[in-house]
Amino acid sequence: MSYPDEGYRWKTLDTDLNRVTRLESATMFVSRPLVGVGVSLVVIALAALAAGIVTASGSLLVVVAAAFGAYMALNIGANDVANNMGPAVGARALPMAGAIALAALCESAGALLAGGDVVDTISRGIVARDSFADPGAFMLAMLAALVAAAIWVNLATWIGAPVSTTHAVVGGVLGAGAAAAGLGAVAWPTMAAIAASWVISPLMGGAIAAAVLALVNALVVRRPDRIAAARTWVPVLIGVMGGAFAAYLALKGLSHVMTVAPATALSLGLPAGLLAALAARPYIRARARDLPDDEASLNALFRLPLVVSAALLSFAHGANDVANAVGPLAAIVGTEASGDVAAVVTIPLWVMLIGAVGISFGLVLFGPKLIRMVGNQITKLNPMRAYCVALSAAVTVIAASWAGLPVSSTHIAIGGIFGVGFFREWEAEHRARAIDRARPPASRIAREERRRRKLVRRSHFLTIVAAWLVTVPAAALLAAAASLVLRWIA
C-alpha cells in the first residue's frame, strides 16, 4: 500500500542526501592540503628519528639538521621538479599522475646513483672555512642556512614562483656566514658570478629555445610536405637531443662524483647522439606511416622524445640538486663526527636517502601546483615547443660549462619557456603585418588590437623575475636572522 505523499518524501530524502554529499565533498576538498602537511610532518619526524638512531653521538643538533634537511628536500620536490615535468604535462605528452610517478622515480634514481660522494661544505667557497672560530659556530651557520633556504623556497612555492634552490642555499650560506664571521669572510667574486647567472641563465635558455623552435619551423613545419620532412629531420633532432643529454648528464649528473670537462662530455655525447639518431629513424618512419599532413601528426612524433627528455632532466636534477638539501646536513654530520671543520665531507647513505625520499614526497604532495603553472599558465605548449625547451636546457648547460659561466638549471628551463612564447609572439606579429600589407586599409587589424594578442602571460613573467631577483638577498636575510636566534638559543 502506497501513500500519496510517498514520492514527495523520497524526493526530499534525495535532496537531503545530495546536500550531505556536497558537504562531504567540500570538506574533503578543504582538508586535502592538510593531508599533505600531515604526511610532510611524518617524513620530517622520520628523518629526525633516523638521524638520532644512525648517528653514534645522537646529537640534538644533527637531529634538528636532519629534520630541516628533509623539509628542504620536500620543498625542492615541490618547486624545482616542475621545471622538468611542466613542459611535458603542458604539452599533454604526459598526464599529471604519470609525470609525478616518472619524476619521483628518476629524481630518486639520480640522487641515489649519481648524487655524489663529496660536497663542498661551504657551498663552493661562498664563505672562507677558516673564518669560523670553532666547529660549533660552523654547524650553527650551516643549520641557519638550511632553515632559511627551506623557508624561502616554501614561500616561493606558495606564491607560485619557480626559483633556484641552489641560489636559495647560496644566499642562506652567505647570510649565515656573514652573521657569524663578518662580511669580510664572504667570497664576493664568487657571489658576483652567481649574480651574473641571474641574467645569463634565462637569456641563454630563452635564446637557444627560440632558435631551436625557429629551426624546427624551417625544417619541418613550414615545408609543403611536413610528414616527409619529419621523416628526414625528426631523427636528426632526436640524435641532437640524445647527444646533448648524454653530455648534460655527464656534466650535471656526475659533477659530485668526478670532474668532467666539457670536451670530455662532448666526446661522450657524439656517439650517443649518433646511436639515438640511428635508433629513431625506423621508429619515426613507422610512426609517420599513414599520418595526415597536419600539426597534430607532427606533435605525435615529438611526444616520446619529449617524455624521454623529461625523464633524463629529472635524473640529472636528482643527481645534482640533492646536494642543496643534504649538503649543509652532511657538513654538520661530518663536523660533528670529526670535531673539526673539514674541507670536504663524505655524504653518508642515510643522508642521501633523506634527500631522495624528501624530494619524491614533496613532488607527489605539492608538485602539481607548480607543474601546472610552468606547463600551462606561462604560454601554450605542444610537444614540439616543449621539446625545444628540453633541448635548450641541455645545450645551454653545455655551452655555459664550456665558457665557464655559472648558470641555474631552473632559470634555464623557465627562460626556455619564455623564449618559446616570445618567439611565437614575434612570429605571429610578423605574419600579421605581412597579411595586413596585402589587405586594403579598411580591413586591416588595428595596431592596438595586435598588441593585445599576447601569447605570454605578463603577470607570471613579472612574478617569476621578481622572485629570482630577491632569492639570494631574501635567503641571506632569513639566514642571518636564524643564525642570531640559534646562537641565542645555544
Short mmCIF file of C-alpha atoms in Angstrom, two decimals:
data_model
loop_
_atom_site.label_atom_id
_atom_site.label_comp_id
_atom_site.label_asym_id
_atom_site.label_seq_id
_atom_site.Cartn_x
_atom_site.Cartn_y
_atom_site.Cartn_z
CA MET A 1 0.00 0.00 0.00
CA SER A 2 1.41 3.38 -1.01
CA TYR A 3 0.70 6.83 0.28
CA PRO A 4 0.03 9.93 -1.79
CA ASP A 5 2.98 11.79 -0.32
CA GLU A 6 5.44 8.88 -0.60
CA GLY A 7 7.06 10.24 -3.80
CA TYR A 8 7.45 13.61 -2.17
CA ARG A 9 9.15 12.05 0.86
CA TRP A 10 11.63 10.17 -1.40
CA LYS A 11 12.34 13.36 -3.35
CA THR A 12 13.00 15.23 -0.09
CA LEU A 13 15.32 12.46 1.10
CA ASP A 14 17.26 12.54 -2.19
CA THR A 15 17.65 16.30 -1.89
CA ASP A 16 18.96 15.99 1.67
CA LEU A 17 21.37 13.23 0.68
CA ASN A 18 22.67 15.36 -2.19
CA ARG A 19 23.30 18.19 0.26
CA VAL A 20 25.20 15.83 2.57
CA THR A 21 27.25 14.53 -0.37
CA ARG A 22 28.14 18.05 -1.46
CA LEU A 23 29.09 18.91 2.13
CA GLU A 24 31.33 15.84 2.33
CA SER A 25 32.96 16.74 -1.00
CA ALA A 26 33.56 20.31 0.14
CA THR A 27 35.02 19.08 3.44
CA MET A 28 37.40 16.72 1.63
CA PHE A 29 38.44 19.49 -0.75
CA VAL A 30 39.19 21.87 2.12
CA SER A 31 41.05 19.24 4.15
CA ARG A 32 43.13 17.92 1.22
CA PRO A 33 46.01 20.39 1.80
CA LEU A 34 46.12 19.31 5.44
CA VAL A 35 46.80 15.74 4.32
CA GLY A 36 49.93 16.91 2.51
CA VAL A 37 51.05 18.88 5.56
CA GLY A 38 50.43 15.88 7.79
CA VAL A 39 52.39 13.49 5.58
CA SER A 40 55.21 16.04 5.34
CA LEU A 41 55.41 16.26 9.12
CA VAL A 42 55.64 12.47 9.28
CA VAL A 43 58.51 12.49 6.73
CA ILE A 44 60.33 15.18 8.72
CA ALA A 45 59.80 13.31 12.00
CA LEU A 46 61.08 10.05 10.50
CA ALA A 47 64.19 11.83 9.16
CA ALA A 48 64.91 13.23 12.61
CA LEU A 49 64.32 9.83 14.20
CA ALA A 50 66.63 8.15 11.68
CA ALA A 51 69.36 10.70 12.43
CA GLY A 52 69.06 10.04 16.14
CA ILE A 53 69.31 6.28 15.64
CA VAL A 54 72.05 6.17 12.99
CA THR A 55 74.49 8.73 14.40
CA ALA A 56 76.68 7.42 17.18
CA SER A 57 76.52 10.60 19.25
CA GLY A 58 72.79 11.17 18.84
CA SER A 59 73.49 14.91 18.83
CA LEU A 60 70.43 17.12 19.11
CA LEU A 61 71.95 19.47 16.50
CA VAL A 62 72.26 16.61 13.99
CA VAL A 63 68.66 15.53 14.68
CA VAL A 64 67.38 19.07 14.12
CA ALA A 65 69.52 19.44 10.99
CA ALA A 66 68.12 16.16 9.61
CA ALA A 67 64.58 17.44 10.16
CA PHE A 68 65.31 20.67 8.28
CA GLY A 69 67.19 18.74 5.58
CA ALA A 70 64.01 16.72 4.98
CA TYR A 71 62.00 19.94 5.00
CA MET A 72 64.32 21.43 2.37
CA ALA A 73 64.10 18.26 0.25
CA LEU A 74 60.29 18.42 0.38
CA ASN A 75 60.41 22.00 -0.88
CA ILE A 76 62.83 21.13 -3.68
CA GLY A 77 60.42 18.41 -4.82
CA ALA A 78 57.51 20.84 -4.68
CA ASN A 79 59.28 23.64 -6.56
CA ASP A 80 62.28 22.60 -8.65
CA VAL A 81 60.93 19.43 -10.29
CA ALA A 82 58.17 21.41 -12.01
CA ASN A 83 60.79 22.80 -14.39
CA ASN A 84 61.49 19.32 -15.75
CA MET A 85 57.97 17.90 -15.94
CA GLY A 86 55.92 21.06 -16.50
CA PRO A 87 56.53 21.30 -20.28
CA ALA A 88 55.67 17.60 -20.82
CA VAL A 89 52.43 17.98 -18.84
CA GLY A 90 51.55 21.28 -20.52
CA ALA A 91 52.11 19.68 -23.94
CA ARG A 92 49.85 16.77 -22.90
CA ALA A 93 52.62 14.28 -23.59
CA LEU A 94 52.19 13.00 -20.04
CA PRO A 95 49.22 13.05 -17.65
CA MET A 96 49.83 14.61 -14.26
CA ALA A 97 49.87 11.26 -12.44
CA GLY A 98 52.29 9.76 -14.96
CA ALA A 99 54.58 12.80 -14.78
CA ILE A 100 54.68 12.65 -10.98
CA ALA A 101 55.43 8.93 -10.95
CA LEU A 102 58.15 9.25 -13.61
CA ALA A 103 59.74 12.26 -11.93
CA ALA A 104 59.72 10.62 -8.49
CA LEU A 105 61.42 7.52 -9.90
CA CYS A 106 64.05 9.44 -11.90
CA GLU A 107 64.73 12.01 -9.18
CA SER A 108 65.30 9.25 -6.61
CA ALA A 109 67.48 7.25 -9.01
CA GLY A 110 69.58 10.31 -9.83
CA ALA A 111 70.01 11.22 -6.17
CA LEU A 112 71.00 7.71 -5.07
CA LEU A 113 73.01 6.55 -8.10
CA ALA A 114 74.84 9.73 -9.08
CA GLY A 115 74.15 12.13 -6.24
CA GLY A 116 77.78 12.40 -5.34
CA ASP A 117 80.15 11.28 -2.67
CA VAL A 118 81.76 14.61 -1.83
CA VAL A 119 80.17 18.02 -1.20
CA ASP A 120 81.90 21.31 -0.58
CA THR A 121 80.85 22.16 2.97
CA ILE A 122 80.60 25.88 2.36
CA SER A 123 78.65 25.68 -0.86
CA ARG A 124 81.54 26.03 -3.30
CA GLY A 125 83.57 28.58 -1.39
CA ILE A 126 80.96 31.21 -0.57
CA VAL A 127 82.46 31.76 2.91
CA ALA A 128 86.05 31.06 3.99
CA ARG A 129 86.20 27.99 6.23
CA ASP A 130 88.90 29.38 8.49
CA SER A 131 86.71 32.35 9.38
CA PHE A 132 84.72 30.33 11.89
CA ALA A 133 86.01 30.43 15.46
CA ASP A 134 85.05 26.84 16.28
CA PRO A 135 83.18 23.84 14.81
CA GLY A 136 80.07 24.71 16.82
CA ALA A 137 79.77 28.11 15.15
CA PHE A 138 80.20 26.48 11.75
CA MET A 139 77.46 23.90 12.41
CA LEU A 140 75.05 26.59 13.63
CA ALA A 141 75.76 28.62 10.47
CA MET A 142 75.03 25.58 8.27
CA LEU A 143 71.79 24.92 10.15
CA ALA A 144 70.75 28.56 9.78
CA ALA A 145 71.47 28.41 6.04
CA LEU A 146 69.37 25.26 5.70
CA VAL A 147 66.46 26.76 7.65
CA ALA A 148 66.49 29.99 5.64
CA ALA A 149 66.72 28.29 2.24
CA ALA A 150 63.89 25.90 3.08
CA ILE A 151 61.60 28.68 4.31
CA TRP A 152 62.26 30.83 1.25
CA VAL A 153 61.63 28.02 -1.25
CA ASN A 154 58.43 27.18 0.66
CA LEU A 155 57.25 30.79 0.34
CA ALA A 156 58.12 30.85 -3.36
CA THR A 157 56.14 27.66 -3.94
CA TRP A 158 53.17 29.12 -2.07
CA ILE A 159 53.07 32.21 -4.33
CA GLY A 160 53.60 30.05 -7.43
CA ALA A 161 57.12 31.15 -8.41
CA PRO A 162 59.72 28.57 -9.54
CA VAL A 163 63.05 29.68 -8.03
CA SER A 164 66.58 28.31 -7.99
CA THR A 165 67.09 26.20 -4.88
CA THR A 166 70.82 26.45 -5.48
CA HIS A 167 70.61 30.24 -5.19
CA ALA A 168 68.47 29.88 -2.06
CA VAL A 169 71.14 27.71 -0.41
CA VAL A 170 73.91 30.06 -1.56
CA GLY A 171 72.01 33.02 -0.10
CA GLY A 172 71.49 31.12 3.13
CA VAL A 173 75.20 30.31 3.44
CA LEU A 174 76.07 33.93 2.62
CA GLY A 175 73.75 35.36 5.28
CA ALA A 176 74.66 32.85 7.99
CA GLY A 177 78.39 33.14 7.27
CA ALA A 178 78.29 36.94 7.29
CA ALA A 179 76.35 36.96 10.57
CA ALA A 180 78.82 34.53 12.17
CA ALA A 181 82.15 35.73 10.72
CA GLY A 182 81.51 39.14 9.19
CA LEU A 183 81.17 40.39 5.62
CA GLY A 184 84.91 40.08 5.07
CA ALA A 185 84.63 36.29 5.13
CA VAL A 186 82.39 36.28 2.05
CA ALA A 187 83.96 35.44 -1.32
CA TRP A 188 82.47 38.37 -3.21
CA PRO A 189 83.89 37.42 -6.66
CA THR A 190 82.03 34.13 -6.40
CA MET A 191 78.87 35.97 -5.39
CA ALA A 192 79.29 38.31 -8.38
CA ALA A 193 79.49 35.30 -10.69
CA ILE A 194 76.32 33.86 -9.14
CA ALA A 195 74.55 37.21 -9.56
CA ALA A 196 75.62 37.24 -13.21
CA SER A 197 73.91 33.88 -13.69
CA TRP A 198 70.57 35.51 -12.87
CA VAL A 199 70.83 37.24 -16.24
CA ILE A 200 72.92 34.73 -18.19
CA SER A 201 70.84 31.61 -17.47
CA PRO A 202 67.37 32.72 -18.62
CA LEU A 203 68.69 34.71 -21.59
CA MET A 204 70.77 31.80 -22.87
CA GLY A 205 67.95 29.33 -22.27
CA GLY A 206 65.38 31.54 -23.97
CA ALA A 207 67.59 32.38 -26.96
CA ILE A 208 68.52 28.74 -27.60
CA ALA A 209 64.93 27.51 -27.19
CA ALA A 210 63.70 30.17 -29.64
CA ALA A 211 66.47 29.26 -32.10
CA VAL A 212 65.59 25.56 -31.90
CA LEU A 213 61.90 26.34 -32.47
CA ALA A 214 62.80 28.52 -35.48
CA LEU A 215 64.91 25.66 -36.84
CA VAL A 216 62.09 23.14 -36.39
CA ASN A 217 59.69 25.51 -38.12
CA ALA A 218 62.07 25.99 -41.05
CA LEU A 219 62.97 22.31 -41.47
CA VAL A 220 59.59 20.71 -40.80
CA VAL A 221 56.58 22.88 -40.01
CA ARG A 222 56.81 25.31 -42.94
CA ARG A 223 57.59 22.64 -45.57
CA PRO A 224 54.93 21.73 -48.18
CA ASP A 225 55.08 18.03 -47.23
CA ARG A 226 55.53 18.18 -43.47
CA ILE A 227 55.36 14.43 -42.83
CA ALA A 228 58.09 13.72 -45.40
CA ALA A 229 60.23 16.45 -43.86
CA ALA A 230 59.59 15.00 -40.40
CA ARG A 231 60.75 11.55 -41.52
CA THR A 232 64.04 13.13 -42.56
CA TRP A 233 64.68 15.66 -39.81
CA VAL A 234 62.99 14.39 -36.62
CA PRO A 235 65.52 11.52 -36.26
CA VAL A 236 68.30 14.10 -36.65
CA LEU A 237 66.72 16.26 -33.95
CA ILE A 238 66.36 13.22 -31.68
CA GLY A 239 70.04 12.46 -32.30
CA VAL A 240 70.94 16.01 -31.28
CA MET A 241 68.81 15.55 -28.17
CA GLY A 242 70.48 12.23 -27.36
CA GLY A 243 73.96 13.66 -27.72
CA ALA A 244 73.11 16.80 -25.79
CA PHE A 245 71.58 14.86 -22.92
CA ALA A 246 74.48 12.42 -22.76
CA ALA A 247 76.83 15.38 -22.37
CA TYR A 248 74.37 17.10 -19.99
CA LEU A 249 74.20 14.04 -17.72
CA ALA A 250 77.98 13.75 -17.74
CA LEU A 251 78.34 17.40 -16.68
CA LYS A 252 75.46 17.67 -14.21
CA GLY A 253 74.75 14.16 -13.02
CA LEU A 254 78.37 13.22 -12.38
CA SER A 255 79.58 16.59 -11.08
CA HIS A 256 79.69 15.36 -7.47
CA VAL A 257 81.39 12.07 -8.34
CA MET A 258 84.11 13.22 -10.70
CA THR A 259 85.23 16.29 -12.64
CA VAL A 260 84.05 16.11 -16.24
CA ALA A 261 85.46 18.67 -18.67
CA PRO A 262 83.11 19.99 -21.39
CA ALA A 263 85.33 18.45 -24.09
CA THR A 264 85.06 15.05 -22.39
CA ALA A 265 81.30 15.43 -22.09
CA LEU A 266 81.02 16.23 -25.79
CA SER A 267 83.17 13.22 -26.70
CA LEU A 268 80.66 11.09 -24.80
CA GLY A 269 77.72 12.87 -26.37
CA LEU A 270 78.69 12.49 -30.02
CA PRO A 271 78.47 8.67 -30.22
CA ALA A 272 75.37 8.71 -28.03
CA GLY A 273 73.72 11.17 -30.41
CA LEU A 274 74.62 9.07 -33.44
CA LEU A 275 73.15 5.95 -31.84
CA ALA A 276 69.99 7.85 -30.86
CA ALA A 277 69.52 9.12 -34.44
CA LEU A 278 70.01 5.64 -35.92
CA ALA A 279 67.58 4.10 -33.43
CA ALA A 280 65.00 6.84 -34.01
CA ARG A 281 64.97 6.54 -37.79
CA PRO A 282 62.91 3.30 -38.08
CA TYR A 283 60.69 4.40 -35.17
CA ILE A 284 59.80 7.72 -36.82
CA ARG A 285 59.22 6.08 -40.22
CA ALA A 286 56.85 3.56 -38.65
CA ARG A 287 55.02 6.25 -36.67
CA ALA A 288 54.76 8.62 -39.65
CA ARG A 289 53.25 5.97 -41.93
CA ASP A 290 49.69 6.90 -42.97
CA LEU A 291 49.64 10.01 -40.75
CA PRO A 292 47.75 13.01 -42.16
CA ASP A 293 49.83 16.04 -43.04
CA ASP A 294 48.83 18.30 -40.14
CA GLU A 295 50.32 19.78 -36.98
CA ALA A 296 48.70 17.17 -34.71
CA SER A 297 50.63 14.45 -36.53
CA LEU A 298 53.90 16.34 -36.10
CA ASN A 299 53.24 16.71 -32.38
CA ALA A 300 52.62 12.96 -32.12
CA LEU A 301 56.12 12.31 -33.48
CA PHE A 302 57.68 14.51 -30.78
CA ARG A 303 55.71 13.03 -27.87
CA LEU A 304 58.00 10.11 -26.97
CA PRO A 305 61.26 12.10 -27.32
CA LEU A 306 59.76 14.72 -25.02
CA VAL A 307 58.89 12.13 -22.36
CA VAL A 308 62.41 10.67 -22.53
CA SER A 309 63.97 14.13 -22.25
CA ALA A 310 61.82 14.95 -19.20
CA ALA A 311 62.95 11.72 -17.54
CA LEU A 312 66.61 12.48 -18.25
CA LEU A 313 66.25 16.02 -16.92
CA SER A 314 64.72 14.66 -13.71
CA PHE A 315 67.55 12.15 -13.31
CA ALA A 316 70.18 14.86 -13.73
CA HIS A 317 68.28 17.16 -11.38
CA GLY A 318 68.13 14.50 -8.68
CA ALA A 319 71.84 13.82 -9.09
CA ASN A 320 72.82 17.48 -8.96
CA ASP A 321 70.38 19.35 -6.74
CA VAL A 322 70.01 16.78 -3.97
CA ALA A 323 73.12 18.43 -2.52
CA ASN A 324 71.03 21.56 -1.95
CA ALA A 325 69.01 19.61 0.58
CA VAL A 326 71.66 17.40 2.16
CA GLY A 327 74.90 19.34 1.60
CA PRO A 328 74.60 21.51 4.73
CA LEU A 329 73.28 18.48 6.65
CA ALA A 330 76.27 16.40 5.53
CA ALA A 331 78.60 19.22 6.59
CA ILE A 332 77.03 19.23 10.07
CA VAL A 333 77.23 15.43 10.35
CA GLY A 334 80.88 15.38 9.24
CA THR A 335 81.88 18.18 11.58
CA GLU A 336 80.06 16.58 14.50
CA ALA A 337 81.81 13.26 13.85
CA SER A 338 85.33 14.66 13.36
CA GLY A 339 85.20 17.60 15.73
CA ASP A 340 86.79 19.81 13.07
CA VAL A 341 85.68 21.91 10.08
CA ALA A 342 86.88 19.74 7.21
CA ALA A 343 87.38 21.00 3.66
CA VAL A 344 85.26 18.19 2.22
CA VAL A 345 82.91 15.68 3.74
CA THR A 346 81.57 12.36 2.51
CA ILE A 347 77.77 12.13 2.40
CA PRO A 348 76.52 9.04 4.29
CA LEU A 349 73.90 6.88 2.59
CA TRP A 350 71.24 7.73 5.16
CA VAL A 351 71.70 11.44 4.41
CA MET A 352 71.27 10.77 0.68
CA LEU A 353 68.12 8.78 1.44
CA ILE A 354 66.65 11.74 3.31
CA GLY A 355 67.23 13.92 0.25
CA ALA A 356 65.85 11.39 -2.24
CA VAL A 357 62.77 10.48 -0.21
CA GLY A 358 62.06 14.11 0.68
CA ILE A 359 62.24 15.27 -2.94
CA SER A 360 59.91 12.46 -4.04
CA PHE A 361 57.32 13.15 -1.34
CA GLY A 362 57.48 16.91 -1.98
CA LEU A 363 56.81 16.28 -5.65
CA VAL A 364 53.87 13.94 -5.01
CA LEU A 365 52.25 16.09 -2.32
CA PHE A 366 52.83 19.64 -3.57
CA GLY A 367 54.35 19.43 -7.07
CA PRO A 368 51.16 19.62 -9.21
CA LYS A 369 50.63 23.33 -8.46
CA LEU A 370 53.96 24.42 -9.94
CA ILE A 371 53.82 21.79 -12.70
CA ARG A 372 50.51 23.24 -13.92
CA MET A 373 51.82 26.79 -13.71
CA VAL A 374 55.02 26.02 -15.64
CA GLY A 375 53.29 23.79 -18.18
CA ASN A 376 50.03 25.63 -18.81
CA GLN A 377 49.97 29.15 -17.45
CA ILE A 378 53.07 30.86 -18.86
CA THR A 379 52.44 30.13 -22.54
CA LYS A 380 50.71 27.44 -24.56
CA LEU A 381 52.96 24.44 -25.18
CA ASN A 382 52.67 21.49 -27.52
CA PRO A 383 55.14 18.58 -27.83
CA MET A 384 57.25 20.39 -30.44
CA ARG A 385 57.62 23.54 -28.35
CA ALA A 386 58.20 21.60 -25.13
CA TYR A 387 60.85 19.55 -26.93
CA CYS A 388 62.62 22.81 -27.84
CA VAL A 389 62.60 23.83 -24.16
CA ALA A 390 64.05 20.48 -23.03
CA LEU A 391 66.77 20.51 -25.69
CA SER A 392 67.59 24.11 -24.81
CA ALA A 393 68.19 23.15 -21.16
CA ALA A 394 70.79 20.55 -22.13
CA VAL A 395 72.52 22.68 -24.78
CA THR A 396 72.65 25.76 -22.54
CA VAL A 397 74.30 23.88 -19.68
CA ILE A 398 76.92 22.51 -22.06
CA ALA A 399 77.59 25.90 -23.66
CA ALA A 400 77.79 27.66 -20.29
CA SER A 401 80.13 25.00 -18.87
CA TRP A 402 82.37 25.35 -21.93
CA ALA A 403 82.52 29.12 -21.43
CA GLY A 404 82.99 28.81 -17.67
CA LEU A 405 79.76 30.68 -16.92
CA PRO A 406 77.71 29.88 -13.78
CA VAL A 407 74.12 29.04 -14.70
CA SER A 408 70.98 27.81 -12.95
CA SER A 409 69.05 24.88 -14.41
CA THR A 410 65.82 26.37 -13.02
CA HIS A 411 66.42 29.71 -14.74
CA ILE A 412 67.39 27.96 -17.98
CA ALA A 413 64.20 25.89 -18.14
CA ILE A 414 61.89 28.80 -17.33
CA GLY A 415 63.84 31.07 -19.67
CA GLY A 416 63.36 28.47 -22.39
CA ILE A 417 59.59 28.54 -21.92
CA PHE A 418 59.55 32.33 -22.07
CA GLY A 419 61.84 32.23 -25.12
CA VAL A 420 59.44 29.94 -26.98
CA GLY A 421 56.47 32.11 -26.04
CA PHE A 422 58.09 35.41 -27.01
CA PHE A 423 59.34 33.93 -30.29
CA ARG A 424 55.79 32.84 -31.11
CA GLU A 425 54.57 36.37 -30.33
CA TRP A 426 57.20 37.87 -32.63
CA GLU A 427 56.39 35.37 -35.37
CA ALA A 428 52.64 35.99 -35.07
CA GLU A 429 53.17 39.75 -35.21
CA HIS A 430 55.45 39.37 -38.23
CA ARG A 431 52.82 37.30 -40.08
CA ALA A 432 50.03 39.69 -39.13
CA ARG A 433 51.95 42.65 -40.54
CA ALA A 434 52.61 40.77 -43.77
CA ILE A 435 48.92 39.89 -44.12
CA ASP A 436 47.86 43.46 -43.34
CA ARG A 437 50.14 44.85 -46.04
CA ALA A 438 48.27 42.73 -48.59
CA ARG A 439 44.85 43.94 -47.37
CA PRO A 440 43.09 47.20 -48.14
CA PRO A 441 43.47 49.77 -45.33
CA ALA A 442 39.83 49.46 -44.24
CA SER A 443 40.14 45.73 -43.41
CA ARG A 444 43.48 45.83 -41.59
CA ILE A 445 43.74 44.89 -37.91
CA ALA A 446 44.44 47.87 -35.69
CA ARG A 447 47.90 48.03 -34.16
CA GLU A 448 46.41 48.25 -30.65
CA GLU A 449 44.45 45.05 -31.27
CA ARG A 450 47.58 43.23 -32.41
CA ARG A 451 49.43 44.37 -29.30
CA ARG A 452 46.71 42.91 -27.07
CA ARG A 453 47.12 39.46 -28.61
CA LYS A 454 49.85 38.27 -26.24
CA LEU A 455 50.99 34.64 -26.10
CA VAL A 456 52.93 35.00 -22.81
CA ARG A 457 51.24 35.90 -19.55
CA ARG A 458 52.99 39.04 -18.29
CA SER A 459 51.79 38.59 -14.70
CA HIS A 460 53.66 35.28 -14.36
CA PHE A 461 56.69 36.78 -16.08
CA LEU A 462 56.90 39.64 -13.59
CA THR A 463 56.25 37.39 -10.56
CA ILE A 464 58.95 34.91 -11.54
CA VAL A 465 61.56 37.55 -12.38
CA ALA A 466 60.89 39.35 -9.10
CA ALA A 467 61.26 36.08 -7.16
CA TRP A 468 64.56 35.37 -8.94
CA LEU A 469 65.96 38.79 -8.09
CA VAL A 470 65.17 38.59 -4.38
CA THR A 471 66.03 34.91 -3.78
CA VAL A 472 69.65 35.38 -2.67
CA PRO A 473 69.12 38.55 -0.58
CA ALA A 474 65.92 37.19 0.98
CA ALA A 475 67.55 33.88 1.89
CA ALA A 476 70.60 35.75 3.21
CA LEU A 477 68.50 37.95 5.49
CA LEU A 478 66.49 34.97 6.73
CA ALA A 479 69.72 33.06 7.40
CA ALA A 480 71.28 35.97 9.28
CA ALA A 481 68.17 36.22 11.48
CA ALA A 482 68.10 32.44 12.00
CA SER A 483 71.80 32.47 12.88
CA LEU A 484 71.27 35.10 15.55
CA VAL A 485 68.31 33.19 17.01
CA LEU A 486 70.20 29.87 17.03
CA ARG A 487 73.25 31.41 18.71
CA TRP A 488 70.97 32.99 21.32
CA ILE A 489 69.30 29.63 21.99
CA ALA A 490 72.62 27.77 22.08
#
